[in-house]
Tab-separated table of C-alpha atoms in Angstrom:
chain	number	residue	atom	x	y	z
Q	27	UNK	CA	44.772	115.344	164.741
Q	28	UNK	CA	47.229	117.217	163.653
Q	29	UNK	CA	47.695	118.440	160.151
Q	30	UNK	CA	51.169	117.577	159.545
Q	31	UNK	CA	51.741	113.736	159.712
Q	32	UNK	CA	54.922	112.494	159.715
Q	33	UNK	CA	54.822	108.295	160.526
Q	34	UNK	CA	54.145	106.983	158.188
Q	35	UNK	CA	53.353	103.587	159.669
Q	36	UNK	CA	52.235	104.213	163.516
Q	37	UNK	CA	52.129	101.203	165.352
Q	38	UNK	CA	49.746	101.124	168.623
Q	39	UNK	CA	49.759	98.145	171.105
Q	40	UNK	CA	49.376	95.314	168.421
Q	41	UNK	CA	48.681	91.936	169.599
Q	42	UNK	CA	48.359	88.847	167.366
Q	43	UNK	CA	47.090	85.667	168.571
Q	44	UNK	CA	46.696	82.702	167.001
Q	45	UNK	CA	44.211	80.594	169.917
Q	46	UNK	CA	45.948	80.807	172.584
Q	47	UNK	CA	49.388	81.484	171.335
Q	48	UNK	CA	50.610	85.201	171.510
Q	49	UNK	CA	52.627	85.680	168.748
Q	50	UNK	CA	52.717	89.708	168.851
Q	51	UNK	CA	52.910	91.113	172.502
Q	52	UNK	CA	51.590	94.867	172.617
Q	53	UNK	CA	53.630	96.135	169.801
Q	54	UNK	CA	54.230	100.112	169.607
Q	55	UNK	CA	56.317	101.809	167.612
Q	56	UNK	CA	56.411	104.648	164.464
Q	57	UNK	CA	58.182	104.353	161.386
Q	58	UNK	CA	58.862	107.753	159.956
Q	59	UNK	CA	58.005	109.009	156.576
Q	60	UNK	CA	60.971	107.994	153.736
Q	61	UNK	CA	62.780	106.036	156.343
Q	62	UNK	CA	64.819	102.508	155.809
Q	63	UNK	CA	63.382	100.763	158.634
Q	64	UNK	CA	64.329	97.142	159.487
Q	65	UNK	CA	62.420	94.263	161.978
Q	66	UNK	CA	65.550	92.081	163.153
Q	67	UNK	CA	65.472	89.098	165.270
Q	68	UNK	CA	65.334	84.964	165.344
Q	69	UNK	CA	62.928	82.825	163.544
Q	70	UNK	CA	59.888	82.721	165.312
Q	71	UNK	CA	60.094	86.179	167.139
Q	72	UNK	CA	57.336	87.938	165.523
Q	73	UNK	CA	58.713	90.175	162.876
Q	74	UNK	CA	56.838	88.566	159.494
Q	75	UNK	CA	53.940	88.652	161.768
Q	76	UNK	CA	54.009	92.126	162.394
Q	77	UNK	CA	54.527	92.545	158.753
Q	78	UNK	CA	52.160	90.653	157.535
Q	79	UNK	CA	49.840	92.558	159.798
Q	80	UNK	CA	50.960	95.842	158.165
Q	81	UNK	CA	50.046	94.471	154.819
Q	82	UNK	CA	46.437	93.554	156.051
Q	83	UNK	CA	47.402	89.733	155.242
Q	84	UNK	CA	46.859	88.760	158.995
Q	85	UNK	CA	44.155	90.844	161.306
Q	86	UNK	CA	45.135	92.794	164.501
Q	87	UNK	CA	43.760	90.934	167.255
Q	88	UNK	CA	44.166	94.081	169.684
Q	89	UNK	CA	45.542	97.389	169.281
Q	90	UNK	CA	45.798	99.286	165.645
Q	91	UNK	CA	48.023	100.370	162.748
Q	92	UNK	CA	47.802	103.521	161.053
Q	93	UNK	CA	49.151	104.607	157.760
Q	94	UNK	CA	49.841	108.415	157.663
Q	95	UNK	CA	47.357	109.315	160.385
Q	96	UNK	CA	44.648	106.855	158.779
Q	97	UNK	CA	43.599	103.601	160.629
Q	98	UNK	CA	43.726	100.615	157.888
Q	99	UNK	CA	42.773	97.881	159.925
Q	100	UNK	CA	39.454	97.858	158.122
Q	101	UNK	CA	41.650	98.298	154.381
Q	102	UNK	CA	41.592	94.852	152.807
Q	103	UNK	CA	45.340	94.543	151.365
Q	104	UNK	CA	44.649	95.777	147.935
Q	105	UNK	CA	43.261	98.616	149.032
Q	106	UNK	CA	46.523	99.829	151.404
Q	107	UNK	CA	48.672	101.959	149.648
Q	108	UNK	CA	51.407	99.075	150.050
Q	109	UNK	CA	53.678	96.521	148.469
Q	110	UNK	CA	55.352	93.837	149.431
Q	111	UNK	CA	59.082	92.036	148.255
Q	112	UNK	CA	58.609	88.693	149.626
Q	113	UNK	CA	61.623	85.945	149.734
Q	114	UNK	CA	59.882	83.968	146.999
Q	115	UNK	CA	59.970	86.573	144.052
Q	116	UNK	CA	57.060	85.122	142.391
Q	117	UNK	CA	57.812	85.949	139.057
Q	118	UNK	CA	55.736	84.884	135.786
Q	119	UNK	CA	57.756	82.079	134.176
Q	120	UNK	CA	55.575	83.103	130.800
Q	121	UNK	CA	56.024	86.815	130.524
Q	122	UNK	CA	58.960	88.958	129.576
Q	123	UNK	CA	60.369	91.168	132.587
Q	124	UNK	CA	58.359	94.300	130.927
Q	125	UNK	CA	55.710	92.244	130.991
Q	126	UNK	CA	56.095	91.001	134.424
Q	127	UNK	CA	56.793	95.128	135.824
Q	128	UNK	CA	53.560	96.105	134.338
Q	129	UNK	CA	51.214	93.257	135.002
Q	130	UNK	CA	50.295	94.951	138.723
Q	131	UNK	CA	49.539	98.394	136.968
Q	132	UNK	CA	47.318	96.869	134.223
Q	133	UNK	CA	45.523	95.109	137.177
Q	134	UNK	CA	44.618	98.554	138.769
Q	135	UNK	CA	42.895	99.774	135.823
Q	136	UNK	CA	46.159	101.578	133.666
Q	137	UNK	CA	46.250	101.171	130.375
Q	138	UNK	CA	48.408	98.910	128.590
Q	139	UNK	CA	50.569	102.109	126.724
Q	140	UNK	CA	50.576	103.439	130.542
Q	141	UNK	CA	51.906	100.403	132.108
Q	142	UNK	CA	54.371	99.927	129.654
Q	143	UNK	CA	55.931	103.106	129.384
Q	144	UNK	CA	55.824	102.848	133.957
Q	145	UNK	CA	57.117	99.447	133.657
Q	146	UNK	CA	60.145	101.204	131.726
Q	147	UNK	CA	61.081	103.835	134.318
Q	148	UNK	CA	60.892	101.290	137.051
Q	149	UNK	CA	63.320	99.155	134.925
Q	150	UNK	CA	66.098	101.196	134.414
Q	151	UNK	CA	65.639	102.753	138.383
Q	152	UNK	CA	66.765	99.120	138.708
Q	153	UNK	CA	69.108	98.969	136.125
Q	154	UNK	CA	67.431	96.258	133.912
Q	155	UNK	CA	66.210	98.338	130.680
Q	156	UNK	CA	67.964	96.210	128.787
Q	157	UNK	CA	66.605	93.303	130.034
Q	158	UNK	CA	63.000	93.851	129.584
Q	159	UNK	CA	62.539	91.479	126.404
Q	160	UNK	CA	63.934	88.409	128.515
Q	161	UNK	CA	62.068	85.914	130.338
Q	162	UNK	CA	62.817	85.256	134.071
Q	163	UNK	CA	64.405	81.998	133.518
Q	164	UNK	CA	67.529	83.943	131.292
Q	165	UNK	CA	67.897	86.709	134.149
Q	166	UNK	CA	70.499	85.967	137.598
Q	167	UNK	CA	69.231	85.662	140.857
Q	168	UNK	CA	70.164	88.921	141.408
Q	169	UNK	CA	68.345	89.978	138.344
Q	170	UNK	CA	65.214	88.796	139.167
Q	171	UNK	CA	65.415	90.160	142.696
Q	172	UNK	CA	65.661	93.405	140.614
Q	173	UNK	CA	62.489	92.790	138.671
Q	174	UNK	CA	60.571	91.735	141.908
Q	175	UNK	CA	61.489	95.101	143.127
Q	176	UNK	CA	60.753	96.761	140.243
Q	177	UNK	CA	57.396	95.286	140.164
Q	178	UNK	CA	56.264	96.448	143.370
Q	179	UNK	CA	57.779	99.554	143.044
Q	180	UNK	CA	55.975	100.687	140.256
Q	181	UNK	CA	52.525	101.367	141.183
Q	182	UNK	CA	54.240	103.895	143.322
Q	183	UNK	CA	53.441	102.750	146.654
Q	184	UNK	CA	53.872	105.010	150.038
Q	185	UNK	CA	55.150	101.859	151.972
Q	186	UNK	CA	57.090	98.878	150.703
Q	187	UNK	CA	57.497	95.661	152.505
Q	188	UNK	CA	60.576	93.476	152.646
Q	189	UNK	CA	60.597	89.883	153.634
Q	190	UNK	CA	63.648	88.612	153.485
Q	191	UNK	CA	64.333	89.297	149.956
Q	192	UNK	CA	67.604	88.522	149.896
Q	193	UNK	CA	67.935	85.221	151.971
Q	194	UNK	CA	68.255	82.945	148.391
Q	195	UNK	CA	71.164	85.153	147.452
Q	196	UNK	CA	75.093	83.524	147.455
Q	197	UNK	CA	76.857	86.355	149.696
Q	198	UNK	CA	78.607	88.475	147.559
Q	199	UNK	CA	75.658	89.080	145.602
Q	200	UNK	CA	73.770	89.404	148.810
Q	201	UNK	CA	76.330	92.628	149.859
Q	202	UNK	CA	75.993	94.450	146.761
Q	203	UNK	CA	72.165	94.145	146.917
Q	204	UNK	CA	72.150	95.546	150.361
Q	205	UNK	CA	73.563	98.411	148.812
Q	206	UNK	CA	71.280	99.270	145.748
Q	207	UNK	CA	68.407	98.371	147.784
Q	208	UNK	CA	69.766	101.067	150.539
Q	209	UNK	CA	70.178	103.831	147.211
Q	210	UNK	CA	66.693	102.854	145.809
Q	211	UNK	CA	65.274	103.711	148.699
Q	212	UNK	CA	66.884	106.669	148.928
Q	213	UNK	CA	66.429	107.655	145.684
Q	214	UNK	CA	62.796	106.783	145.641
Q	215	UNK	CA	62.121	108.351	148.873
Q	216	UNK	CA	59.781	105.397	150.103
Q	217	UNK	CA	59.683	104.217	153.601
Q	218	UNK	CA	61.271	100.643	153.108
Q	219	UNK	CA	60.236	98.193	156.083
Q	220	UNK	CA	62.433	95.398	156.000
Q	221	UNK	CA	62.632	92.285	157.393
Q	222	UNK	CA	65.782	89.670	158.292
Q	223	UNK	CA	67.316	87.629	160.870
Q	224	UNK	CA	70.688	88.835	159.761
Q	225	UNK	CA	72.359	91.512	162.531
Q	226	UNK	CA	74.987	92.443	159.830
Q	227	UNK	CA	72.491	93.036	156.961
Q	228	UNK	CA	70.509	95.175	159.565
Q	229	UNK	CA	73.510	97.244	160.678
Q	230	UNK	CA	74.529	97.808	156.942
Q	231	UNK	CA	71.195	99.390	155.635
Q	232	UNK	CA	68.922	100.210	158.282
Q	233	UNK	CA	68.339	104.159	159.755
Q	234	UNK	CA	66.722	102.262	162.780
Q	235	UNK	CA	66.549	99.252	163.526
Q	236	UNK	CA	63.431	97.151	166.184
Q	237	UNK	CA	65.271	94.062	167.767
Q	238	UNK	CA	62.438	91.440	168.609
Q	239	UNK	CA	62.274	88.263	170.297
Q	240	UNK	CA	59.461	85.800	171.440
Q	241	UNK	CA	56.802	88.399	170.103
Q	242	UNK	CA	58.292	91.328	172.274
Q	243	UNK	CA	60.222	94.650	171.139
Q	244	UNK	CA	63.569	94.161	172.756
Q	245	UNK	CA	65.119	97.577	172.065
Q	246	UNK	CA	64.545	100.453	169.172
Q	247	UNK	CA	67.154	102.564	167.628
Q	248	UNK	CA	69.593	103.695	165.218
Q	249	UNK	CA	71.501	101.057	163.904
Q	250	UNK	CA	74.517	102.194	166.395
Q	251	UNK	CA	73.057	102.992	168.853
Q	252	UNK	CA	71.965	99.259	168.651
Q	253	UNK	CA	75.079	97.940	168.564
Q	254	UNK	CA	77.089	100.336	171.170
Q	255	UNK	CA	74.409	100.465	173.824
Q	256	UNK	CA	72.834	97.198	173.497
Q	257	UNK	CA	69.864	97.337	176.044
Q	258	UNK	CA	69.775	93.948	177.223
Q	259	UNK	CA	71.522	90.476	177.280
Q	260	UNK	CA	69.738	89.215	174.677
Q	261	UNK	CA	70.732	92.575	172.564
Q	262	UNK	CA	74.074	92.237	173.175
Q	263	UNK	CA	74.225	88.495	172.405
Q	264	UNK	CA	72.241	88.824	168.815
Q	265	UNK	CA	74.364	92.076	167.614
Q	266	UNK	CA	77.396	91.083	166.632
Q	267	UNK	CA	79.876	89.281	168.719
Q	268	UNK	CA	80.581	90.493	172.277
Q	269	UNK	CA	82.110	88.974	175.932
Q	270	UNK	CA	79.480	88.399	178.022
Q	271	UNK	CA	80.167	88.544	181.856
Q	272	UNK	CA	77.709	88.226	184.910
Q	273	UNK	CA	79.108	90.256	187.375
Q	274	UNK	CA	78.320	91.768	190.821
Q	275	UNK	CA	77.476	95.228	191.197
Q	276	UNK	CA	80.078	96.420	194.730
Q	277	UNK	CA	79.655	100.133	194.627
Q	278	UNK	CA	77.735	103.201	192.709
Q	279	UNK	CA	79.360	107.048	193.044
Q	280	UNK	CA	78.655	109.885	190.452
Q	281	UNK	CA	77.388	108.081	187.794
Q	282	UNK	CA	80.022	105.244	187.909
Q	283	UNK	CA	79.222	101.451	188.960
Q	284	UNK	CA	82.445	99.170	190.159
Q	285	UNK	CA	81.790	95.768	188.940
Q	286	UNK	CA	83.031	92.435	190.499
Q	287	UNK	CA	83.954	89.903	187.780
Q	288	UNK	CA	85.103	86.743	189.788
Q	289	UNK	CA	88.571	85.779	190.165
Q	290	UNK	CA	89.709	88.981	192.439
Q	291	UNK	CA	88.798	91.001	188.759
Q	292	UNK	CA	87.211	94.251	189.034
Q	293	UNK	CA	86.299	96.696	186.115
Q	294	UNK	CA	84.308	100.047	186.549
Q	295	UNK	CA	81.790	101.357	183.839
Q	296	UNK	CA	78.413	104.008	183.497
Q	297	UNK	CA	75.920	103.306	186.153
Q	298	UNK	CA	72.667	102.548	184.494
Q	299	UNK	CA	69.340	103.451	186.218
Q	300	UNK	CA	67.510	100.695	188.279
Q	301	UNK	CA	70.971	99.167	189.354
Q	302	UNK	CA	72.527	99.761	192.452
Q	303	UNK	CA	74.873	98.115	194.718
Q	304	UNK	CA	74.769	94.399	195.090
Q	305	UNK	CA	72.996	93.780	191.996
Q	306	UNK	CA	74.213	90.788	190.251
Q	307	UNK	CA	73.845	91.315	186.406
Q	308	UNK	CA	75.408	91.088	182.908
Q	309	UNK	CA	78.130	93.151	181.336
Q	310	UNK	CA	79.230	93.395	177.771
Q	311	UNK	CA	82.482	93.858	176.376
Q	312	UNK	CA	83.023	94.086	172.362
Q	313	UNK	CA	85.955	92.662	171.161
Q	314	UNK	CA	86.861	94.731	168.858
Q	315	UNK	CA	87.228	97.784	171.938
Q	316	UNK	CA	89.702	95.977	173.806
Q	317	UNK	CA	93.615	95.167	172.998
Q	318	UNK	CA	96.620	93.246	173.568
Q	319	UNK	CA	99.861	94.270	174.996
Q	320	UNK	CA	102.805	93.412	177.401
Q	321	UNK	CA	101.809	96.082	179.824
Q	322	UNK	CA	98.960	97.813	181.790
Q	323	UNK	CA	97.775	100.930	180.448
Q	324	UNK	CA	96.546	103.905	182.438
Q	325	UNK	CA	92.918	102.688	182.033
Q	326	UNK	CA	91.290	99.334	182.741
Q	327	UNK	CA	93.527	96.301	182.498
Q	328	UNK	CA	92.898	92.353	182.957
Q	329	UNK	CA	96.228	90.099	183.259
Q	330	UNK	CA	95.948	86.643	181.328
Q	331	UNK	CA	97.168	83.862	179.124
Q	332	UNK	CA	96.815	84.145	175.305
Q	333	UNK	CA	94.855	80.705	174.638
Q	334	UNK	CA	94.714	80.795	170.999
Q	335	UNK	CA	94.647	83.318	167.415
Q	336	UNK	CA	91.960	82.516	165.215
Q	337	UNK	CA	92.932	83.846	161.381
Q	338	UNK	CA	89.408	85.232	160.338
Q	339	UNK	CA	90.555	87.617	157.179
Q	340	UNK	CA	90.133	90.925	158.036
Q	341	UNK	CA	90.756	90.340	161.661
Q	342	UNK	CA	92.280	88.140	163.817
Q	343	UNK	CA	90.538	86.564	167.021
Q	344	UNK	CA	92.704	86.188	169.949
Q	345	UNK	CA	91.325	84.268	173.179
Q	346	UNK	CA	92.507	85.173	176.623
Q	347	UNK	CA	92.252	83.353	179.336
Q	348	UNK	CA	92.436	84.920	183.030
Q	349	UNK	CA	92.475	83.359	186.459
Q	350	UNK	CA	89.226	82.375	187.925
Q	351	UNK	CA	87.837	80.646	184.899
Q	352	UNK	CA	86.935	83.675	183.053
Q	353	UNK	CA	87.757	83.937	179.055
Q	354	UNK	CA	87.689	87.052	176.767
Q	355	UNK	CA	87.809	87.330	173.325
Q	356	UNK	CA	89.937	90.002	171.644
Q	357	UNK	CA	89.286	90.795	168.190
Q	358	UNK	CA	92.165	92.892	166.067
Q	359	UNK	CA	92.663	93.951	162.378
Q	360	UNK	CA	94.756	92.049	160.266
Q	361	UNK	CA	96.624	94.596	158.731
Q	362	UNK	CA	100.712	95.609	159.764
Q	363	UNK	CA	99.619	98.347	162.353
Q	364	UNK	CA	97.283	95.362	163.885
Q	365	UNK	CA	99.888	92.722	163.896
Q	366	UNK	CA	102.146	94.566	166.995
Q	367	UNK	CA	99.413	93.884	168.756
Q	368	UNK	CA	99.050	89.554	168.221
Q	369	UNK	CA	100.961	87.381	170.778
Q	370	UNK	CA	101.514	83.601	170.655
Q	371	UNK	CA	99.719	81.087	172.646
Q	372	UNK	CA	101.312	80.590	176.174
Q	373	UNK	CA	102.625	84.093	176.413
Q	374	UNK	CA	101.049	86.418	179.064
Q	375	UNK	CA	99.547	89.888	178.231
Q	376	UNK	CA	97.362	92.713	179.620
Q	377	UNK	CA	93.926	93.055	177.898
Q	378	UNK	CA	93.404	97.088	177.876
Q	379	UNK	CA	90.423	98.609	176.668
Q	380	UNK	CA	88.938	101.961	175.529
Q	381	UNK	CA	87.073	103.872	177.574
Q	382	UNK	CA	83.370	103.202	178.031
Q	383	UNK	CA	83.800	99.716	176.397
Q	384	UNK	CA	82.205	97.770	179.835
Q	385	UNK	CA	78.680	98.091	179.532
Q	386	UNK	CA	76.039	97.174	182.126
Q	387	UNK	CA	72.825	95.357	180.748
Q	388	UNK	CA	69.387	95.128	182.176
Q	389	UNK	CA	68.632	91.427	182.267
């Protein structure tokens, strides 16, 4: 082995089943030392599993997690160097937040002067000094997402574990928690392994993100690469809002595949390995890479029929329909610059788009 270990979670072919349901399908991955690392996908897919499994609160039916180089299957959860945030913050209705920080390091043996004076640097990491003589009942829900943090944060673990935490939050309150949980991290330097179904939450805090679904790793990467070069269909789909179009592979020169769309539409984009000519398969368009205008630019261009504008704040949605049944959606900023580029329903435009915005998917 070698001497300089830098995963600190290394995960190797992990299956979970529960009789004769799979609910983990040969899992591998690493998650490097002091990294914000986040399991994203649907209910159901897998992803508190795998965490749970992590935390040593459900066995690894095959395969094996390591911690830094050491195998922990045989680590009862107390014993992992390891915390976890879960959605329920699990707070004790009867002690005073201090109290609440330093109830863990008493636990493990500290002394009650030690945890105190621990339970105090963990508070104001989290901003909350001057909370530490209330009881959880007189603190926010943000607040006492704070304290639950603080709490596991203070026996100093290598790992933490996220579950949702911020899923009972109202939405504003949820957006400036992404943030200070993205700055403790950083500021703590401990690999933070979260867990959500939300794709915008993911993109917003996450160095890399794992997209699962029914128990299998869909695709791993940075958080753009995720959303730019989504892997497959169901990628695509869950990131963020896209036009998805099954097309018909015609031809493949240098690198470049010429896609039939249906409706004597053609588009060209990047080949991508294991799909050749005649191939029917799925291409994805983001909205947000395409725009309006009276006439065809030098690139790729699709004549239609503006159907309707959707007003949705910071941008408006535009949908475009074009002979043959198919229907894009156009997505533009709502600011003065964006507005030259919004037509009424009824009146007939060119949908232009930026170069390498078509992207092939393996199905």
């Amino acid at each position: 082995m070698s001497d300089t270990v830098t995963d600190a979670v290394d995960i190797r072919d992990a299956v979970k089943r529960y009789g004769d349901f799979t609910a983990l399908k040969s899992i591998t991955l690493s998650i490097a030392d002091n990294e914000f690392f986040t399991l994203l996908g649907p209910s159901g897919c897998g992803k508190t599993t795998l965490l749970r499994m992590i935390a040593g609160f459900e066995d690894v039916t095959e395969g094996a997690i390591f911690l830094f180089g050491e195998e922990i299957e045989t680590l009862p959860p107390n014993k992992r160097p390891i915390n976890t945030v879960f959605q329920n913050y699990a707070l004790f209705p009867h002690m005073t937040v201090l109290e609440n920080v330093g109830f863990g390091l008493e636990m493990q043996g500290k002394s009650k002067s030690e945890a105190r004076a621990r339970a105090g640097e963990v508070l104001e990491l989290v901003q909350l000094s001057q909370f530490a003589a209330r009881k959880p009942s007189q603190l926010s829900g943000g607040q006492q997402q704070r304290v639950a943090l603080a709490r596991a944060l203070a026996p100093q673990p290598k790992v933490l574990l996220l579950d949702e935490p911020l899923s009972a939050l109202d939405l504003k309150l949820r957006k400036a928690m992404q943030l200070e949980l993205k700055h403790l991290q950083r500021e703590t330097g401990i690999t933070f392994i979260f867990v959500t179904h939300d794709q915008e939450e993911a993109l917003t805090m996450s160095d890399r993100i794992a997209v699962m679904s029914n128990g299998e790793l869909q695709q791993l990467g940075l958080a753009r690469d995720i959303y730019e070069r989504p892997r497959n269909m169901f990628v695509a789909d869950f990131i963020g809002e896209t036009n998805l179009l099954e097309v018909s592979v015609d031809t493949v020169e240098a690198g470049r595949a010429t896609c039939h769309l249906g409706g004597g539409h053609a588009l060209s984009c990047d080949a991508v390995d294991g799909i050749g000519a005649g191939a029917k398969v799925h291409m994805s368009i983001r909205p947000e890479r395409l725009f309006l205008s009276d006439t065809a630019t030098d690139g790729q261009s699709l004549k239609g029929t503006v159907r309707e504008n959707i007003f949705i704040g910071t941008d408006i949605s535009t949908v475009v329909d074009l002979e043959g049944g198919l229907r894009f959606t156009v997505r533009t900023s709502n600011s003065e610059r964006g507005q030259k580029g919004i037509f009424e329903p009824g009146h007939d435009v060119f949908i232009n788009m930026e170069q390498g915005a078509p992207r092939l998917l393996v199905d």
